[in-house]
mmCIF file of C-alpha atoms in Angstrom:
data_model
loop_
_atom_site.group_PDB
_atom_site.id
_atom_site.type_symbol
_atom_site.label_atom_id
_atom_site.label_comp_id
_atom_site.label_asym_id
_atom_site.label_seq_id
_atom_site.Cartn_x
_atom_site.Cartn_y
_atom_site.Cartn_z
ATOM 1 C CA UNK A 1 -7.654 69.098 25.219
ATOM 2 C CA UNK A 2 -4.552 67.734 23.554
ATOM 3 C CA UNK A 3 -1.400 69.252 25.022
ATOM 4 C CA UNK A 4 -0.122 69.857 21.506
ATOM 5 C CA UNK A 5 -3.121 71.989 20.566
ATOM 6 C CA UNK A 6 -3.826 73.739 23.837
ATOM 7 C CA UNK A 7 -2.114 76.983 22.774
ATOM 8 C CA UNK A 8 -3.106 76.939 19.102
ATOM 9 C CA UNK A 9 -3.689 80.568 18.150
ATOM 10 C CA UNK A 10 -6.336 81.539 15.598
ATOM 11 C CA UNK A 11 -6.306 85.270 16.346
ATOM 12 C CA UNK A 12 -3.221 86.898 17.853
ATOM 13 C CA UNK A 13 -4.580 89.753 19.970
ATOM 14 C CA UNK A 14 -3.055 92.981 21.210
ATOM 15 C CA UNK A 15 -5.266 92.795 24.313
ATOM 16 C CA UNK A 16 -3.143 92.482 27.416
ATOM 17 C CA UNK A 17 -3.544 92.884 31.124
ATOM 18 C CA UNK A 18 -2.225 92.390 34.596
ATOM 19 C CA UNK A 19 -3.267 90.825 37.850
ATOM 20 C CA UNK A 20 -4.454 93.111 40.642
ATOM 21 C CA UNK A 21 -5.630 92.486 44.202
ATOM 22 C CA UNK A 22 -8.348 89.808 43.904
ATOM 23 C CA UNK A 23 -8.854 90.593 40.255
ATOM 24 C CA UNK A 24 -7.626 91.201 36.728
ATOM 25 C CA UNK A 25 -7.206 94.253 34.525
ATOM 26 C CA UNK A 26 -7.567 93.901 30.759
ATOM 27 C CA UNK A 27 -6.629 96.604 28.261
ATOM 28 C CA UNK A 28 -8.126 96.551 24.781
ATOM 29 C CA UNK A 29 -7.767 98.925 21.838
ATOM 30 C CA UNK A 30 -10.408 101.326 23.153
ATOM 31 C CA UNK A 31 -11.248 100.279 26.732
ATOM 32 C CA UNK A 32 -9.640 99.303 30.015
ATOM 33 C CA UNK A 33 -11.581 97.077 32.420
ATOM 34 C CA UNK A 34 -10.650 96.026 35.943
ATOM 35 C CA UNK A 35 -12.730 93.234 37.494
ATOM 36 C CA UNK A 36 -12.423 92.463 41.213
ATOM 37 C CA UNK A 37 -14.176 89.775 43.259
ATOM 38 C CA UNK A 38 -15.344 90.718 46.732
ATOM 39 C CA UNK A 39 -15.469 88.185 49.563
ATOM 40 C CA UNK A 40 -19.270 88.166 49.156
ATOM 41 C CA UNK A 41 -18.735 86.621 45.720
ATOM 42 C CA UNK A 42 -19.854 89.717 43.830
ATOM 43 C CA UNK A 43 -17.686 90.802 40.892
ATOM 44 C CA UNK A 44 -17.323 94.575 40.541
ATOM 45 C CA UNK A 45 -15.940 96.059 37.350
ATOM 46 C CA UNK A 46 -14.467 99.437 36.514
ATOM 47 C CA UNK A 47 -14.543 100.319 32.812
ATOM 48 C CA UNK A 48 -12.801 103.289 31.232
ATOM 49 C CA UNK A 49 -12.206 104.468 27.698
ATOM 50 C CA UNK A 50 -8.538 104.485 26.753
ATOM 51 C CA UNK A 51 -7.322 108.028 26.226
ATOM 52 C CA UNK A 52 -3.607 107.516 25.726
ATOM 53 C CA UNK A 53 -1.674 110.424 24.222
ATOM 54 C CA UNK A 54 0.444 107.780 22.449
ATOM 55 C CA UNK A 55 -2.325 106.874 20.002
ATOM 56 C CA UNK A 56 -3.871 110.358 20.034
ATOM 57 C CA UNK A 57 -0.730 111.883 18.524
ATOM 58 C CA UNK A 58 0.147 108.714 16.552
ATOM 59 C CA UNK A 59 3.346 108.235 18.535
ATOM 60 C CA UNK A 60 2.692 104.489 18.375
ATOM 61 C CA UNK A 61 3.926 104.640 14.771
ATOM 62 C CA UNK A 62 7.453 105.701 15.786
ATOM 63 C CA UNK A 63 9.736 102.722 16.553
ATOM 64 C CA UNK A 64 11.744 102.800 19.818
ATOM 65 C CA UNK A 65 9.907 105.914 21.092
ATOM 66 C CA UNK A 66 6.596 104.031 21.199
ATOM 67 C CA UNK A 67 8.213 101.398 23.409
ATOM 68 C CA UNK A 68 9.418 103.966 25.945
ATOM 69 C CA UNK A 69 6.038 105.701 26.070
ATOM 70 C CA UNK A 70 4.118 102.412 26.206
ATOM 71 C CA UNK A 71 6.240 101.301 29.180
ATOM 72 C CA UNK A 72 5.492 104.507 31.116
ATOM 73 C CA UNK A 73 1.809 104.383 30.155
ATOM 74 C CA UNK A 74 1.515 100.758 31.290
ATOM 75 C CA UNK A 75 3.042 101.607 34.672
ATOM 76 C CA UNK A 76 0.615 104.494 35.241
ATOM 77 C CA UNK A 77 -2.355 102.382 34.132
ATOM 78 C CA UNK A 78 -1.197 99.493 36.305
ATOM 79 C CA UNK A 79 -0.964 101.640 39.433
ATOM 80 C CA UNK A 80 -4.431 103.115 38.793
ATOM 81 C CA UNK A 81 -5.944 99.642 38.491
ATOM 82 C CA UNK A 82 -4.127 98.420 41.597
ATOM 83 C CA UNK A 83 -5.505 101.396 43.541
ATOM 84 C CA UNK A 84 -9.037 100.574 42.347
ATOM 85 C CA UNK A 85 -8.712 96.959 43.490
ATOM 86 C CA UNK A 86 -7.207 98.031 46.823
ATOM 87 C CA UNK A 87 -10.091 100.477 47.329
ATOM 88 C CA UNK A 88 -12.599 97.641 46.843
ATOM 89 C CA UNK A 89 -10.855 95.561 49.509
ATOM 90 C CA UNK A 90 -10.665 98.520 51.913
ATOM 91 C CA UNK A 91 -14.338 99.380 51.401
ATOM 92 C CA UNK A 92 -15.321 95.788 52.025
ATOM 93 C CA UNK A 93 -13.305 95.497 55.214
ATOM 94 C CA UNK A 94 -14.893 98.654 56.595
ATOM 95 C CA UNK A 95 -12.080 99.059 59.090
ATOM 96 C CA UNK A 96 -12.440 102.288 61.077
ATOM 97 C CA UNK A 97 -8.668 102.373 61.498
ATOM 98 C CA UNK A 98 -8.483 103.164 57.774
ATOM 99 C CA UNK A 99 -9.992 106.619 58.358
ATOM 100 C CA UNK A 100 -7.751 109.385 56.956
ATOM 101 C CA UNK A 101 -5.341 111.108 59.323
ATOM 102 C CA UNK A 102 -5.305 114.879 59.899
ATOM 103 C CA UNK A 103 -2.421 115.182 57.441
ATOM 104 C CA UNK A 104 -4.327 113.208 54.795
ATOM 105 C CA UNK A 105 -7.412 115.378 55.345
ATOM 106 C CA UNK A 106 -5.255 118.509 54.997
ATOM 107 C CA UNK A 107 -3.794 117.222 51.724
ATOM 108 C CA UNK A 108 -7.270 116.421 50.433
ATOM 109 C CA UNK A 109 -8.492 119.929 51.312
ATOM 110 C CA UNK A 110 -5.519 121.554 49.577
ATOM 111 C CA UNK A 111 -5.271 119.334 46.513
ATOM 112 C CA UNK A 112 -8.831 118.093 46.089
ATOM 113 C CA UNK A 113 -9.292 115.599 43.265
ATOM 114 C CA UNK A 114 -5.652 116.006 42.207
ATOM 115 C CA UNK A 115 -4.432 114.069 45.247
ATOM 116 C CA UNK A 116 -5.121 110.675 43.627
ATOM 117 C CA UNK A 117 -3.257 111.636 40.438
ATOM 118 C CA UNK A 118 -0.301 112.852 42.499
ATOM 119 C CA UNK A 119 -0.305 109.594 44.479
ATOM 120 C CA UNK A 120 -0.324 107.564 41.246
ATOM 121 C CA UNK A 121 2.637 109.375 39.677
ATOM 122 C CA UNK A 122 4.508 109.323 42.982
ATOM 123 C CA UNK A 123 4.030 105.540 43.165
ATOM 124 C CA UNK A 124 5.290 105.173 39.577
ATOM 125 C CA UNK A 125 8.340 107.330 40.354
ATOM 126 C CA UNK A 126 9.151 105.296 43.480
ATOM 127 C CA UNK A 127 8.784 102.044 41.511
ATOM 128 C CA UNK A 128 11.152 103.301 38.811
ATOM 129 C CA UNK A 129 13.746 104.477 41.332
ATOM 130 C CA UNK A 130 13.561 101.143 43.180
ATOM 131 C CA UNK A 131 13.867 99.117 39.960
ATOM 132 C CA UNK A 132 16.768 101.170 38.600
ATOM 133 C CA UNK A 133 18.561 101.004 41.938
ATOM 134 C CA UNK A 134 18.094 97.261 42.442
ATOM 135 C CA UNK A 135 18.535 95.956 38.906
ATOM 136 C CA UNK A 136 20.903 98.511 37.370
ATOM 137 C CA UNK A 137 22.949 100.502 39.877
ATOM 138 C CA UNK A 138 23.495 97.727 42.458
ATOM 139 C CA UNK A 139 24.864 95.166 39.926
ATOM 140 C CA UNK A 140 27.208 97.813 38.491
ATOM 141 C CA UNK A 141 28.526 98.758 41.937
ATOM 142 C CA UNK A 142 29.009 95.091 42.918
ATOM 143 C CA UNK A 143 30.791 94.319 39.631
ATOM 144 C CA UNK A 144 32.936 97.417 40.173
ATOM 145 C CA UNK A 145 34.489 95.777 43.242
ATOM 146 C CA UNK A 146 35.809 93.019 40.982
ATOM 147 C CA UNK A 147 37.675 95.524 38.787
ATOM 148 C CA UNK A 148 40.703 95.229 41.100
ATOM 149 C CA UNK A 149 40.884 91.516 40.282
ATOM 150 C CA UNK A 150 39.596 91.503 36.690
ATOM 151 C CA UNK A 151 41.097 93.945 34.200
ATOM 152 C CA UNK A 152 39.394 92.455 31.145
ATOM 153 C CA UNK A 153 36.285 94.411 30.093
ATOM 154 C CA UNK A 154 34.500 91.305 28.826
ATOM 155 C CA UNK A 155 35.120 89.555 32.144
ATOM 156 C CA UNK A 156 33.684 92.470 34.124
ATOM 157 C CA UNK A 157 30.648 92.614 31.852
ATOM 158 C CA UNK A 158 30.046 88.905 32.409
ATOM 159 C CA UNK A 159 30.269 89.423 36.182
ATOM 160 C CA UNK A 160 27.849 92.352 36.027
ATOM 161 C CA UNK A 161 25.418 90.406 33.838
ATOM 162 C CA UNK A 162 25.536 87.395 36.166
ATOM 163 C CA UNK A 163 24.923 89.614 39.219
ATOM 164 C CA UNK A 164 22.043 91.428 37.495
ATOM 165 C CA UNK A 165 20.254 88.239 36.444
ATOM 166 C CA UNK A 166 20.889 86.619 39.854
ATOM 167 C CA UNK A 167 19.317 89.581 41.680
ATOM 168 C CA UNK A 168 16.358 89.489 39.290
ATOM 169 C CA UNK A 169 15.781 85.752 39.770
ATOM 170 C CA UNK A 170 16.179 85.960 43.561
ATOM 171 C CA UNK A 171 13.719 88.855 43.652
ATOM 172 C CA UNK A 172 11.108 86.906 41.660
ATOM 173 C CA UNK A 173 11.686 83.778 43.737
ATOM 174 C CA UNK A 174 11.317 85.703 47.005
ATOM 175 C CA UNK A 175 8.177 87.533 45.899
ATOM 176 C CA UNK A 176 6.596 84.303 44.608
ATOM 177 C CA UNK A 177 6.772 82.821 48.124
ATOM 178 C CA UNK A 178 4.891 85.704 49.804
ATOM 179 C CA UNK A 179 1.416 84.503 50.823
ATOM 180 C CA UNK A 180 -0.420 87.634 49.623
ATOM 181 C CA UNK A 181 1.377 87.592 46.278
ATOM 182 C CA UNK A 182 0.459 83.951 45.620
ATOM 183 C CA UNK A 183 -3.170 85.003 45.073
ATOM 184 C CA UNK A 184 -2.055 87.748 42.680
ATOM 185 C CA UNK A 185 0.019 85.222 40.726
ATOM 186 C CA UNK A 186 -3.038 82.956 40.466
ATOM 187 C CA UNK A 187 -4.948 85.835 38.893
ATOM 188 C CA UNK A 188 -1.925 86.386 36.632
ATOM 189 C CA UNK A 189 -2.359 82.801 35.458
ATOM 190 C CA UNK A 190 -6.086 83.440 34.945
ATOM 191 C CA UNK A 191 -5.277 86.460 32.778
ATOM 192 C CA UNK A 192 -2.995 84.385 30.532
ATOM 193 C CA UNK A 193 -5.408 81.467 30.220
ATOM 194 C CA UNK A 194 -8.282 83.788 29.306
ATOM 195 C CA UNK A 195 -6.260 85.559 26.609
ATOM 196 C CA UNK A 196 -5.112 82.196 25.229
ATOM 197 C CA UNK A 197 -8.717 80.950 25.075
ATOM 198 C CA UNK A 198 -9.799 84.121 23.273
ATOM 199 C CA UNK A 199 -6.938 83.777 20.783
ATOM 200 C CA UNK A 200 -7.928 80.155 20.148
ATOM 201 C CA UNK A 201 -11.448 81.266 19.252
ATOM 202 C CA UNK A 202 -13.290 79.169 21.851
ATOM 203 C CA UNK A 203 -16.204 80.354 23.967
ATOM 204 C CA UNK A 204 -14.958 82.256 26.999
ATOM 205 C CA UNK A 205 -15.983 80.109 29.957
ATOM 206 C CA UNK A 206 -13.947 79.035 33.005
ATOM 207 C CA UNK A 207 -14.250 75.414 31.846
ATOM 208 C CA UNK A 208 -12.703 76.230 28.466
ATOM 209 C CA UNK A 209 -10.088 78.688 29.711
ATOM 210 C CA UNK A 210 -8.651 76.345 32.344
ATOM 211 C CA UNK A 211 -7.520 73.944 29.588
ATOM 212 C CA UNK A 212 -4.998 76.460 28.282
ATOM 213 C CA UNK A 213 -1.479 77.147 29.481
ATOM 214 C CA UNK A 214 -0.897 79.766 32.151
ATOM 215 C CA UNK A 215 2.305 80.758 30.296
ATOM 216 C CA UNK A 216 2.054 83.372 27.542
ATOM 217 C CA UNK A 217 4.838 84.471 25.156
ATOM 218 C CA UNK A 218 3.869 88.158 25.210
ATOM 219 C CA UNK A 219 3.787 88.529 28.992
ATOM 220 C CA UNK A 220 5.506 91.448 30.728
ATOM 221 C CA UNK A 221 7.804 88.952 32.456
ATOM 222 C CA UNK A 222 9.276 88.035 29.064
ATOM 223 C CA UNK A 223 9.662 91.739 28.271
ATOM 224 C CA UNK A 224 11.588 92.349 31.500
ATOM 225 C CA UNK A 225 13.966 89.508 30.738
ATOM 226 C CA UNK A 226 14.569 90.881 27.236
ATOM 227 C CA UNK A 227 15.318 94.269 28.839
ATOM 228 C CA UNK A 228 17.918 92.520 31.003
ATOM 229 C CA UNK A 229 19.584 90.835 28.026
ATOM 230 C CA UNK A 230 19.576 93.957 25.824
ATOM 231 C CA UNK A 231 20.984 96.094 28.647
ATOM 232 C CA UNK A 232 23.812 93.609 29.232
ATOM 233 C CA UNK A 233 24.693 93.593 25.514
ATOM 234 C CA UNK A 234 24.392 97.354 25.037
ATOM 235 C CA UNK A 235 26.280 98.366 28.166
ATOM 236 C CA UNK A 236 29.121 95.980 27.362
ATOM 237 C CA UNK A 237 30.263 98.591 24.827
ATOM 238 C CA UNK A 238 31.304 101.002 27.582
ATOM 239 C CA UNK A 239 34.518 100.956 29.587
ATOM 240 C CA UNK A 240 34.946 100.378 33.320
ATOM 241 C CA UNK A 241 37.321 103.301 33.970
ATOM 242 C CA UNK A 242 34.822 104.932 36.312
ATOM 243 C CA UNK A 243 31.858 103.091 37.857
ATOM 244 C CA UNK A 244 29.820 106.262 38.396
ATOM 245 C CA UNK A 245 30.269 107.439 34.806
ATOM 246 C CA UNK A 246 29.186 103.951 33.747
ATOM 247 C CA UNK A 247 26.053 104.277 35.887
ATOM 248 C CA UNK A 248 25.394 107.640 34.232
ATOM 249 C CA UNK A 249 25.579 106.020 30.785
ATOM 250 C CA UNK A 250 23.103 103.405 31.945
ATOM 251 C CA UNK A 251 20.575 105.950 33.122
ATOM 252 C CA UNK A 252 20.858 107.924 29.872
ATOM 253 C CA UNK A 253 20.461 104.819 27.716
ATOM 254 C CA UNK A 254 17.665 103.229 29.756
ATOM 255 C CA UNK A 255 14.917 104.636 27.470
ATOM 256 C CA UNK A 256 16.763 103.242 24.428
ATOM 257 C CA UNK A 257 17.012 99.819 26.088
ATOM 258 C CA UNK A 258 13.275 99.854 26.869
ATOM 259 C CA UNK A 259 12.424 100.944 23.326
ATOM 260 C CA UNK A 260 14.600 98.313 21.626
ATOM 261 C CA UNK A 261 13.246 95.606 23.953
ATOM 262 C CA UNK A 262 9.688 96.612 23.056
ATOM 263 C CA UNK A 263 10.424 96.269 19.329
ATOM 264 C CA UNK A 264 12.005 92.839 19.834
ATOM 265 C CA UNK A 265 8.985 91.737 21.883
ATOM 266 C CA UNK A 266 6.629 92.849 19.084
ATOM 267 C CA UNK A 267 8.628 90.966 16.448
ATOM 268 C CA UNK A 268 8.887 87.870 18.650
ATOM 269 C CA UNK A 269 5.120 87.987 19.212
ATOM 270 C CA UNK A 270 4.450 87.987 15.477
ATOM 271 C CA UNK A 271 7.012 85.262 14.770
ATOM 272 C CA UNK A 272 7.044 83.054 17.904
ATOM 273 C CA UNK A 273 8.765 80.221 16.052
ATOM 274 C CA UNK A 274 11.465 82.391 14.469
ATOM 275 C CA UNK A 275 14.978 83.145 15.692
ATOM 276 C CA UNK A 276 13.806 86.298 17.510
ATOM 277 C CA UNK A 277 10.972 84.284 19.044
ATOM 278 C CA UNK A 278 13.548 82.149 20.829
ATOM 279 C CA UNK A 279 14.261 85.169 23.051
ATOM 280 C CA UNK A 280 10.835 84.722 24.670
ATOM 281 C CA UNK A 281 11.536 81.119 25.710
ATOM 282 C CA UNK A 282 13.443 82.027 28.919
ATOM 283 C CA UNK A 283 10.569 84.408 29.713
ATOM 284 C CA UNK A 284 8.154 81.473 29.570
ATOM 285 C CA UNK A 285 10.329 79.605 32.068
ATOM 286 C CA UNK A 286 10.297 82.632 34.374
ATOM 287 C CA UNK A 287 6.506 82.728 34.236
ATOM 288 C CA UNK A 288 6.524 79.488 36.188
ATOM 289 C CA UNK A 289 7.537 81.756 39.082
ATOM 290 C CA UNK A 290 5.201 84.680 38.350
ATOM 291 C CA UNK A 291 2.049 82.675 37.575
ATOM 292 C CA UNK A 292 0.111 79.958 39.395
ATOM 293 C CA UNK A 293 -2.772 77.729 38.373
ATOM 294 C CA UNK A 294 -6.032 79.648 38.988
ATOM 295 C CA UNK A 295 -9.351 78.178 40.052
ATOM 296 C CA UNK A 296 -12.559 78.615 38.064
ATOM 297 C CA UNK A 297 -13.744 81.549 40.187
ATOM 298 C CA UNK A 298 -10.562 83.459 39.316
ATOM 299 C CA UNK A 299 -10.960 82.586 35.645
ATOM 300 C CA UNK A 300 -14.509 83.935 35.816
ATOM 301 C CA UNK A 301 -13.174 87.304 37.005
ATOM 302 C CA UNK A 302 -10.599 87.418 34.199
ATOM 303 C CA UNK A 303 -13.291 86.574 31.645
ATOM 304 C CA UNK A 304 -15.535 89.404 32.897
ATOM 305 C CA UNK A 305 -12.667 91.869 32.384
ATOM 306 C CA UNK A 306 -11.812 90.356 28.994
ATOM 307 C CA UNK A 307 -15.351 90.492 27.600
ATOM 308 C CA UNK A 308 -15.590 94.171 28.525
ATOM 309 C CA UNK A 309 -12.676 95.170 26.262
ATOM 310 C CA UNK A 310 -13.169 92.920 23.215
ATOM 311 C CA UNK A 311 -13.869 95.201 20.226
ATOM 312 C CA UNK A 312 -16.755 94.596 17.837
ATOM 313 C CA UNK A 313 -14.319 94.450 14.931
ATOM 314 C CA UNK A 314 -11.662 91.782 15.547
ATOM 315 C CA UNK A 315 -9.223 93.596 13.275
ATOM 316 C CA UNK A 316 -9.037 96.391 15.872
ATOM 317 C CA UNK A 317 -7.192 94.211 18.388
ATOM 318 C CA UNK A 318 -4.976 92.353 15.930
ATOM 319 C CA UNK A 319 -1.372 92.084 17.198
#
């Protein structure tokens, strides 16, 4: 396939997904499917109807708010799918050391079926706290030390922005070199290639999908980078008189940052060649860290998940 035409899009889809342990999750307009390959070669798939309160109450029609809610919903969905894939690996290993402890048995007796839901929301909360601490509070505290040398607000904002982006890049670089994560990043590449093949209108086969780029303009990596840029611009409006008050402003405005970033991502997705679309270009460069070239067996898994969520009416998944 000609390099020039390899990402030609005939149908821009709203279907998205994420890589999980030895598999891929795809989310369509009405279904979520997680496909995982076991070491035996068998592909298991978990399919669920989407029941998001966002669409139920038509909150997806409200700009900014829909971005905040979609971000939270995607985190919860992502953790659920990761837990499913991890369960498949644990079941396959059959390790007796994985038997629940007395404390875990006690929790299960007390909470019953609710224990998994509690674990999911706890994992989401921990992820949010970690992300806010590492990418928001830490850069502000570090930049605050420079306030004794730099009195200019613009200068301090530049320092904070540089620290924030440096931490983000170092984090991605470090994670990309972890052996277990490399497999996940290969499945991430498989997810992108499969979506690109579907958007191009070709038959979904590993042979066809592998010809497409593993980089995709509407990836979550691009969204995270846009969040970084918007937060730097928005928070530059506030003074540096007190670092802790500044951190408080950041926490209060975080939902606004997420919502605005979501809207920009949607516009950039519709107009990839426009001025706003240029914002996704650095995200494509970052995806060279967060994706790897998949093999055909990984593409097969992604295709199984994709086929399960494609709606009968193509207009239903139009971006």
